[in-house]
Short mmCIF file of C-alpha atoms and ligand atoms in Angstrom, two decimals:
data_model
loop_
_atom_site.label_atom_id
_atom_site.label_comp_id
_atom_site.label_asym_id
_atom_site.label_seq_id
_atom_site.Cartn_x
_atom_site.Cartn_y
_atom_site.Cartn_z
CA UNK A 1 7.61 24.62 -2.80
CA UNK A 2 8.06 28.18 -1.61
CA UNK A 3 11.06 30.76 -2.30
CA UNK A 4 11.93 33.95 -1.40
CA UNK A 5 14.64 35.92 -3.83
CA UNK A 6 15.66 38.64 -2.53
CA UNK A 7 17.29 41.11 -5.24
CA UNK A 8 15.57 41.71 -8.94
CA UNK A 9 17.88 42.67 -11.12
CA UNK A 10 19.10 40.21 -13.78
CA UNK A 11 20.07 37.64 -11.59
CA UNK A 12 17.30 37.27 -9.54
CA UNK A 13 14.73 37.86 -12.38
CA UNK A 14 16.06 35.30 -14.08
CA UNK A 15 16.15 32.55 -10.56
CA UNK A 16 12.65 33.46 -9.93
CA UNK A 17 12.03 32.63 -13.95
CA UNK A 18 13.71 29.69 -13.79
CA UNK A 19 12.09 28.58 -10.38
CA UNK A 20 8.43 29.71 -11.38
CA UNK A 21 9.10 27.77 -14.18
CA UNK A 22 9.31 24.18 -12.48
CA UNK A 23 6.67 25.38 -10.52
CA UNK A 24 8.31 27.01 -7.80
CA UNK A 25 5.96 29.61 -5.94
CA UNK A 26 8.33 32.82 -5.33
CA UNK A 27 8.14 36.14 -4.30
CA UNK A 28 11.32 38.42 -5.88
CA UNK A 29 11.67 41.38 -2.87
CA UNK A 30 13.92 44.59 -4.01
CA UNK A 31 14.11 47.37 -2.64
CA UNK A 32 14.29 49.92 -5.59
CA UNK A 33 12.25 47.62 -8.67
CA UNK A 34 13.44 45.64 -11.12
CA UNK A 35 16.72 46.33 -12.69
CA UNK A 36 17.92 49.45 -10.75
CA UNK A 37 20.83 48.09 -9.29
CA UNK A 38 23.90 47.46 -11.53
CA UNK A 39 21.81 45.63 -14.28
CA UNK A 40 21.02 49.32 -15.33
CA UNK A 41 24.25 50.55 -15.87
CA UNK A 42 25.26 47.29 -17.95
CA UNK A 43 26.42 47.19 -21.00
CA UNK A 44 25.12 43.46 -21.30
CA UNK A 45 28.35 42.45 -23.49
CA UNK A 46 28.86 38.83 -23.48
CA UNK A 47 32.76 38.15 -24.42
CA UNK A 48 34.28 35.68 -21.83
CA UNK A 49 37.20 35.54 -24.34
CA UNK A 50 38.01 39.19 -23.44
CA UNK A 51 36.88 39.37 -19.84
CA UNK A 52 38.12 36.36 -18.88
CA UNK A 53 41.04 34.84 -20.99
CA UNK A 54 43.23 35.03 -17.80
CA UNK A 55 41.22 33.30 -15.22
CA UNK A 56 40.37 29.82 -16.25
CA UNK A 57 37.80 29.33 -13.61
CA UNK A 58 36.19 32.17 -14.52
CA UNK A 59 36.72 31.42 -18.26
CA UNK A 60 34.76 27.75 -17.43
CA UNK A 61 31.68 29.39 -16.03
CA UNK A 62 31.70 32.03 -18.46
CA UNK A 63 32.25 30.29 -21.66
CA UNK A 64 29.77 27.56 -20.05
CA UNK A 65 26.67 30.64 -19.62
CA UNK A 66 27.49 31.53 -23.07
CA UNK A 67 26.71 28.45 -24.78
CA UNK A 68 23.57 28.61 -22.53
CA UNK A 69 22.14 32.08 -23.79
CA UNK A 70 20.57 31.36 -27.13
CA UNK A 71 18.30 28.43 -25.15
CA UNK A 72 17.82 30.60 -22.56
CA UNK A 73 16.22 33.90 -25.09
CA UNK A 74 14.46 31.55 -26.71
CA UNK A 75 12.35 30.99 -23.68
CA UNK A 76 11.44 33.95 -22.93
CA UNK A 77 10.15 34.96 -25.91
CA UNK A 78 6.68 33.71 -24.58
CA UNK A 79 6.50 37.18 -22.40
CA UNK A 80 6.46 38.79 -25.66
CA UNK A 81 8.66 42.12 -24.77
CA UNK A 82 11.12 42.33 -27.20
CA UNK A 83 15.15 42.15 -26.26
CA UNK A 84 17.78 42.66 -28.45
CA UNK A 85 19.92 40.02 -28.16
CA UNK A 86 22.59 40.05 -31.04
CA UNK A 87 25.66 37.58 -31.51
CA UNK A 88 27.52 39.41 -34.02
CA UNK A 89 31.05 39.47 -32.58
CA UNK A 90 33.15 41.67 -30.80
CA UNK A 91 36.38 43.23 -32.17
CA UNK A 92 39.28 44.42 -29.92
CA UNK A 93 40.90 46.86 -31.52
CA UNK A 94 45.06 48.03 -31.38
CA UNK A 95 46.05 51.37 -31.28
CA UNK A 96 49.36 51.13 -31.38
CA UNK A 97 52.00 48.35 -32.16
CA UNK A 98 52.31 46.70 -28.56
CA UNK A 99 48.66 46.57 -28.45
CA UNK A 100 48.79 44.72 -31.86
CA UNK A 101 51.08 42.14 -31.25
CA UNK A 102 49.31 41.73 -27.54
CA UNK A 103 45.80 40.73 -29.70
CA UNK A 104 48.25 38.37 -32.24
CA UNK A 105 49.07 36.30 -29.20
CA UNK A 106 46.02 36.37 -28.07
CA UNK A 107 45.17 35.01 -31.50
CA UNK A 108 46.97 32.23 -31.54
CA UNK A 109 46.36 30.83 -27.80
CA UNK A 110 42.66 31.63 -28.94
CA UNK A 111 43.44 28.98 -32.10
CA UNK A 112 45.01 26.51 -29.54
CA UNK A 113 41.80 26.30 -27.78
CA UNK A 114 39.39 25.90 -31.42
CA UNK A 115 37.86 29.67 -30.67
CA UNK A 116 37.15 30.59 -33.69
CA UNK A 117 39.44 34.03 -34.36
CA UNK A 118 39.93 36.57 -36.76
CA UNK A 119 43.33 39.08 -37.12
CA UNK A 120 42.34 42.27 -39.07
CA UNK A 121 45.37 44.31 -40.37
CA UNK A 122 44.91 47.88 -40.36
CA UNK A 123 43.53 47.67 -44.12
CA UNK A 124 41.02 45.02 -43.09
CA UNK A 125 40.23 46.57 -39.93
CA UNK A 126 38.94 49.74 -41.88
CA UNK A 127 36.82 47.53 -44.56
CA UNK A 128 35.39 45.89 -41.88
CA UNK A 129 34.45 48.51 -38.86
CA UNK A 130 35.41 51.58 -40.92
CA UNK A 131 33.75 53.82 -37.81
CA UNK A 132 37.33 52.85 -35.88
CA UNK A 133 40.37 55.68 -36.03
CA UNK A 134 42.14 55.13 -38.86
CA UNK A 135 45.75 54.98 -37.28
CA UNK A 136 44.87 51.75 -35.66
CA UNK A 137 47.25 49.02 -35.89
CA UNK A 138 44.89 46.01 -36.62
CA UNK A 139 42.02 44.31 -34.43
CA UNK A 140 40.94 41.53 -33.21
CA UNK A 141 36.95 40.12 -34.28
CA UNK A 142 36.07 36.84 -32.23
CA UNK A 143 32.63 35.60 -33.67
CA UNK A 144 31.22 33.87 -31.04
CA UNK A 145 30.62 36.90 -28.39
CA UNK A 146 27.74 39.21 -28.75
CA UNK A 147 25.51 41.74 -26.11
CA UNK A 148 21.97 41.92 -25.22
CA UNK A 149 20.02 44.72 -24.05
CA UNK A 150 20.18 44.05 -20.53
CA UNK A 151 17.44 46.82 -18.86
CA UNK A 152 15.16 44.73 -21.37
CA UNK A 153 15.76 41.24 -20.83
CA UNK A 154 15.19 41.70 -16.99
CA UNK A 155 11.60 43.13 -18.33
CA UNK A 156 11.21 40.14 -20.42
CA UNK A 157 12.08 38.06 -17.16
CA UNK A 158 9.95 39.78 -14.84
CA UNK A 159 7.04 39.43 -17.15
CA UNK A 160 8.02 35.59 -17.95
CA UNK A 161 8.13 35.19 -14.05
CA UNK A 162 4.80 36.55 -13.87
CA UNK A 163 3.12 34.44 -16.29
CA UNK A 164 3.58 31.36 -14.26
CA UNK A 165 2.64 33.13 -11.39
CA UNK A 166 5.90 35.18 -10.10
CA UNK A 167 5.05 38.21 -6.78
CA UNK A 168 7.18 40.85 -7.28
CA UNK A 169 7.07 43.24 -4.47
CA UNK A 170 8.94 46.46 -4.83
CA UNK A 171 10.29 48.61 -3.20
CA UNK A 172 10.53 46.03 0.36
CA UNK A 173 14.47 46.09 1.86
CA UNK A 174 15.24 42.70 3.03
CA UNK A 175 17.05 43.39 6.66
CA UNK A 176 17.81 39.66 7.40
CA UNK A 177 17.35 36.47 6.89
CA UNK A 178 17.31 33.32 9.15
CA UNK A 179 17.52 29.40 8.10
CA UNK A 180 15.63 27.04 10.93
CA UNK A 181 15.20 23.20 10.31
CA UNK A 182 11.58 23.72 8.86
CA UNK A 183 11.91 27.15 7.16
CA UNK A 184 13.51 30.04 6.07
CA UNK A 185 12.66 33.85 7.36
CA UNK A 186 13.68 37.07 5.60
CA UNK A 187 12.25 40.19 7.84
CA UNK A 188 12.08 43.37 5.60
CA UNK A 189 10.48 46.50 6.83
CA UNK A 190 7.83 45.94 8.86
CA UNK A 191 7.23 42.51 7.14
CA UNK A 192 7.97 38.71 7.53
CA UNK A 193 8.77 36.09 4.54
CA UNK A 194 8.24 32.63 5.37
CA UNK A 195 9.57 29.73 2.88
CA UNK A 196 10.95 26.75 2.27
CA UNK A 197 14.14 28.48 0.76
CA UNK A 198 15.47 32.10 0.23
CA UNK A 199 17.53 33.41 -2.41
CA UNK A 200 20.33 36.37 -1.78
CA UNK A 201 20.99 38.05 -5.06
CA UNK A 202 21.21 41.82 -3.84
CA UNK A 203 23.97 42.24 -5.93
CA UNK A 204 26.80 44.55 -3.83
CA UNK A 205 23.57 45.43 -1.82
CA UNK A 206 23.55 41.58 -0.95
CA UNK A 207 26.21 41.72 2.36
CA UNK A 208 24.06 44.68 3.98
CA UNK A 209 21.79 41.64 4.35
CA UNK A 210 22.50 39.59 7.54
CA UNK A 211 21.55 35.95 6.90
CA UNK A 212 21.97 34.13 10.99
CA UNK A 213 24.98 32.68 11.50
CA UNK A 214 27.03 33.74 8.45
CA UNK A 215 29.39 35.81 8.12
CA UNK A 216 28.92 38.82 5.64
CA UNK A 217 31.24 37.59 2.32
CA UNK A 218 33.89 40.04 1.59
CA UNK A 219 32.02 41.44 -1.27
CA UNK A 220 33.29 45.70 -2.59
CA UNK A 221 31.11 47.89 -4.71
CA UNK A 222 32.77 48.75 -8.14
CA UNK A 223 31.34 51.81 -9.19
CA UNK A 224 31.56 51.62 -13.32
CA UNK A 225 30.19 55.03 -15.10
CA UNK A 226 29.12 54.59 -18.15
CA UNK A 227 28.40 57.14 -21.18
CA UNK A 228 24.94 56.30 -23.59
CA UNK A 229 25.55 58.01 -26.65
CA UNK A 230 23.37 58.65 -29.68
CA UNK A 231 25.48 58.93 -33.32
CA UNK A 232 24.69 61.89 -35.25
CA UNK A 233 27.59 60.99 -37.68
CA UNK A 234 27.42 58.48 -39.98
CA UNK A 235 27.42 54.78 -40.00
CA UNK A 236 27.90 53.51 -36.16
CA UNK A 237 29.96 50.53 -35.44
CA UNK A 238 28.21 47.17 -35.97
CA UNK A 239 29.79 45.04 -33.77
CA UNK A 240 30.94 45.78 -29.87
CA UNK A 241 34.17 47.46 -30.31
CA UNK A 242 36.77 46.66 -26.93
CA UNK A 243 39.74 49.82 -26.82
CA UNK A 244 42.42 49.87 -24.86
CA UNK A 245 40.45 52.52 -22.22
CA UNK A 246 36.86 51.57 -23.38
CA UNK A 247 34.37 49.40 -25.31
CA UNK A 248 31.66 50.42 -26.33
CA UNK A 249 28.21 48.27 -27.60
CA UNK A 250 25.84 49.59 -30.68
CA UNK A 251 22.07 49.12 -30.16
CA UNK A 252 19.74 49.06 -32.55
CA UNK A 253 18.22 52.66 -32.52
CA UNK A 254 21.48 54.43 -33.43
CA UNK A 255 22.66 54.89 -29.90
CA UNK A 256 26.07 53.67 -28.06
CA UNK A 257 26.77 52.52 -24.95
CA UNK A 258 30.77 53.23 -24.24
CA UNK A 259 31.82 52.47 -20.86
CA UNK A 260 32.95 51.52 -18.23
CA UNK A 261 35.07 53.27 -14.89
CA UNK A 262 36.87 50.44 -12.22
CA UNK A 263 36.55 52.62 -9.14
CA UNK A 264 36.15 51.64 -5.61
CA UNK A 265 34.30 54.51 -4.21
CA UNK A 266 31.71 52.24 -1.61
CA UNK A 267 28.24 52.84 -2.46
CA UNK A 268 28.23 56.10 -4.19
CA UNK A 269 25.91 55.65 -7.06
CA UNK A 270 26.87 59.24 -8.42
CA UNK A 271 28.28 60.13 -11.88
CA UNK A 272 31.28 62.61 -11.31
CA UNK A 273 33.43 64.86 -14.26
CA UNK A 274 36.27 62.59 -14.52
CA UNK A 275 34.63 59.40 -14.59
CA UNK A 276 32.26 61.06 -17.98
CA UNK A 277 35.58 63.01 -19.17
CA UNK A 278 37.50 59.21 -19.26
CA UNK A 279 34.42 57.96 -21.51
CA UNK A 280 33.51 60.47 -23.43
CA UNK A 281 37.94 60.87 -24.24
CA UNK A 282 38.08 57.15 -24.89
CA UNK A 283 35.43 57.00 -27.43
CA UNK A 284 36.98 60.18 -28.93
CA UNK A 285 40.14 58.22 -29.90
CA UNK A 286 38.31 54.92 -30.47
CA UNK A 287 36.13 56.35 -33.63
CA UNK A 288 36.48 60.18 -34.71
CA UNK A 289 32.33 60.67 -34.93
CA UNK A 290 32.31 60.13 -31.29
CA UNK A 291 33.00 63.95 -31.08
CA UNK A 292 29.71 64.92 -32.90
CA UNK A 293 27.71 62.12 -30.79
CA UNK A 294 25.32 63.82 -27.98
CA UNK A 295 24.93 62.56 -24.59
CA UNK A 296 22.22 60.63 -23.89
CA UNK A 297 22.53 60.16 -20.52
CA UNK A 298 25.04 58.81 -17.75
CA UNK A 299 24.87 55.21 -16.84
CA UNK A 300 26.46 54.26 -13.28
CA UNK A 301 26.05 50.93 -11.49
CA UNK A 302 28.35 49.49 -8.97
CA UNK A 303 29.18 45.68 -9.78
CA UNK A 304 29.59 43.28 -6.73
CA UNK A 305 33.23 42.05 -6.35
CA UNK A 306 34.17 39.13 -4.57
CA UNK A 307 38.19 38.75 -4.22
CA UNK A 308 39.08 35.75 -6.00
CA UNK A 309 36.08 37.77 -8.63
CA UNK A 310 34.31 35.00 -8.86
CA UNK A 311 30.70 34.32 -8.22
CA UNK A 312 29.34 33.42 -5.07
CA UNK A 313 26.40 30.59 -5.79
CA UNK A 314 25.28 27.58 -3.36
CA UNK A 315 24.21 26.82 -0.53
CA UNK A 316 25.34 28.37 3.01
CA UNK A 317 26.63 24.80 5.23
CA UNK A 318 25.41 26.94 8.11
CA UNK A 319 22.44 28.33 6.61
CA UNK A 320 21.47 25.66 4.40
CA UNK A 321 17.92 27.43 3.39
CA UNK A 322 19.48 30.37 2.51
CA UNK A 323 21.15 30.53 -1.17
CA UNK A 324 24.13 32.89 -2.09
CA UNK A 325 23.80 34.10 -6.08
CA UNK A 326 25.65 37.42 -6.11
CA UNK A 327 29.43 38.70 -6.73
CA UNK A 328 29.30 38.66 -10.32
CA UNK A 329 31.31 41.65 -10.83
CA UNK A 330 31.86 42.33 -14.57
CA UNK A 331 29.89 39.27 -15.75
CA UNK A 332 26.54 39.54 -14.06
CA UNK A 333 24.48 39.45 -17.18
CA UNK A 334 27.03 36.87 -19.50
CA UNK A 335 26.66 34.72 -15.92
CA UNK A 336 22.75 35.23 -15.47
CA UNK A 337 21.79 31.61 -17.84
CA UNK A 338 24.01 29.64 -15.40
CA UNK A 339 23.75 31.04 -12.39
CA UNK A 340 19.70 30.83 -13.47
CA UNK A 341 19.81 27.34 -14.41
CA UNK A 342 22.82 25.89 -11.24
CA UNK A 343 20.09 27.62 -8.53
CA UNK A 344 17.30 26.29 -9.96
CA UNK A 345 19.11 22.76 -10.48
CA UNK A 346 20.14 23.00 -6.74
CA UNK A 347 16.65 23.84 -5.28
CA UNK A 348 14.12 22.04 -7.83
CA UNK A 349 15.91 18.91 -8.86
CA UNK A 350 18.61 18.58 -5.82
CA UNK A 351 21.46 18.60 -8.28
CA UNK A 352 24.91 19.52 -6.56
CA UNK A 353 26.64 20.62 -10.16
CA UNK A 354 30.23 20.12 -9.64
CA UNK A 355 31.16 23.62 -10.38
CA UNK A 356 29.46 24.96 -7.04
CA UNK A 357 32.51 23.50 -5.46
CA UNK A 358 34.21 26.01 -6.61
CA UNK A 359 31.69 28.85 -6.27
CA UNK A 360 30.29 28.51 -2.79
CA UNK A 361 29.77 30.95 -0.66
CA UNK A 362 31.09 29.49 1.81
CA UNK A 363 34.84 29.57 0.69
CA UNK A 364 35.51 32.89 2.28
CA UNK A 365 35.54 31.46 5.82
CA UNK A 366 37.62 28.07 4.56
N1 LIG B 401 31.22 43.58 -18.00
C1 LIG B 401 31.71 45.22 -17.90
C2 LIG B 401 31.93 45.75 -16.85
O1 LIG B 401 31.54 45.53 -15.93
O2 LIG B 401 32.31 47.04 -17.05
#
């Protein structure tokens, strides 16, 4: 079987790897290069109970994908590309009493679901996470959560997929895809690619890839700006910290990624003074030492958002050789192992996982 994957972000690269691993002949096209879209800015937080506690369908998808992560990372070890992956939990911090009450309510909700969670009062929080502002009222620790470095993850996926024969062609901008009885055809720049199936995994740019007979997904880019800090003053936070106006991810090289804004500004990927100010102010109110950190880089990504905040994964009924795999919004990295498993199961084994009915790309046409 021959498959073309459009998009070499974390979703496209993971699908290419899963397919190549199963003996499929895979070509990946990307208009820039691997991990150059939303993935390059992603903080890689793996936290279904923070991101999706108020969205049951998304919670099912994200917690299922999190459970696949350890085996997914283990398989990638063969690529010999180091990828920082930690299941050190998340700590959501309350800076006022109202937040503290909300988080205690959240703990009761997690307890009822059998999810390990611990409420830390102000002094326990100071002992567990001394970098957090001493005036914080407490924090909710969720052990199952963690993070992965997204760009390194894509480098490992690309290397692993290449070991199984996948070909990456870039920069190549796919313009359209047609699905006929015998083949799917991608037109890109002056080239034409024929395959048994095409997977469109181009994040926010997926709606610019015209699929014949099918309406474009109602996707909107949501800009996220993050500041990448190098810590200079004492201990770095020990785990992912989630505050009221920002989250922070500590990397083993003593840097801290602080994100992220949520901005509806179309395809504008430029950083702004307001974005950087919002993130640095939020970081300083959470960690006193952030004020003396160095700004290493500003990262900007466009999250692909669909109206129901669920991804679109699966075949188009009216273009059955075309598979959508986009719209992952705030949780692309978290949903990666599940997306790769669903798409490779569909194409290689012909298995229609029941969840595909809920996340079908056709659901917006009904
Ligand atoms: N998942 C975090 C974000 O999208 O900012």
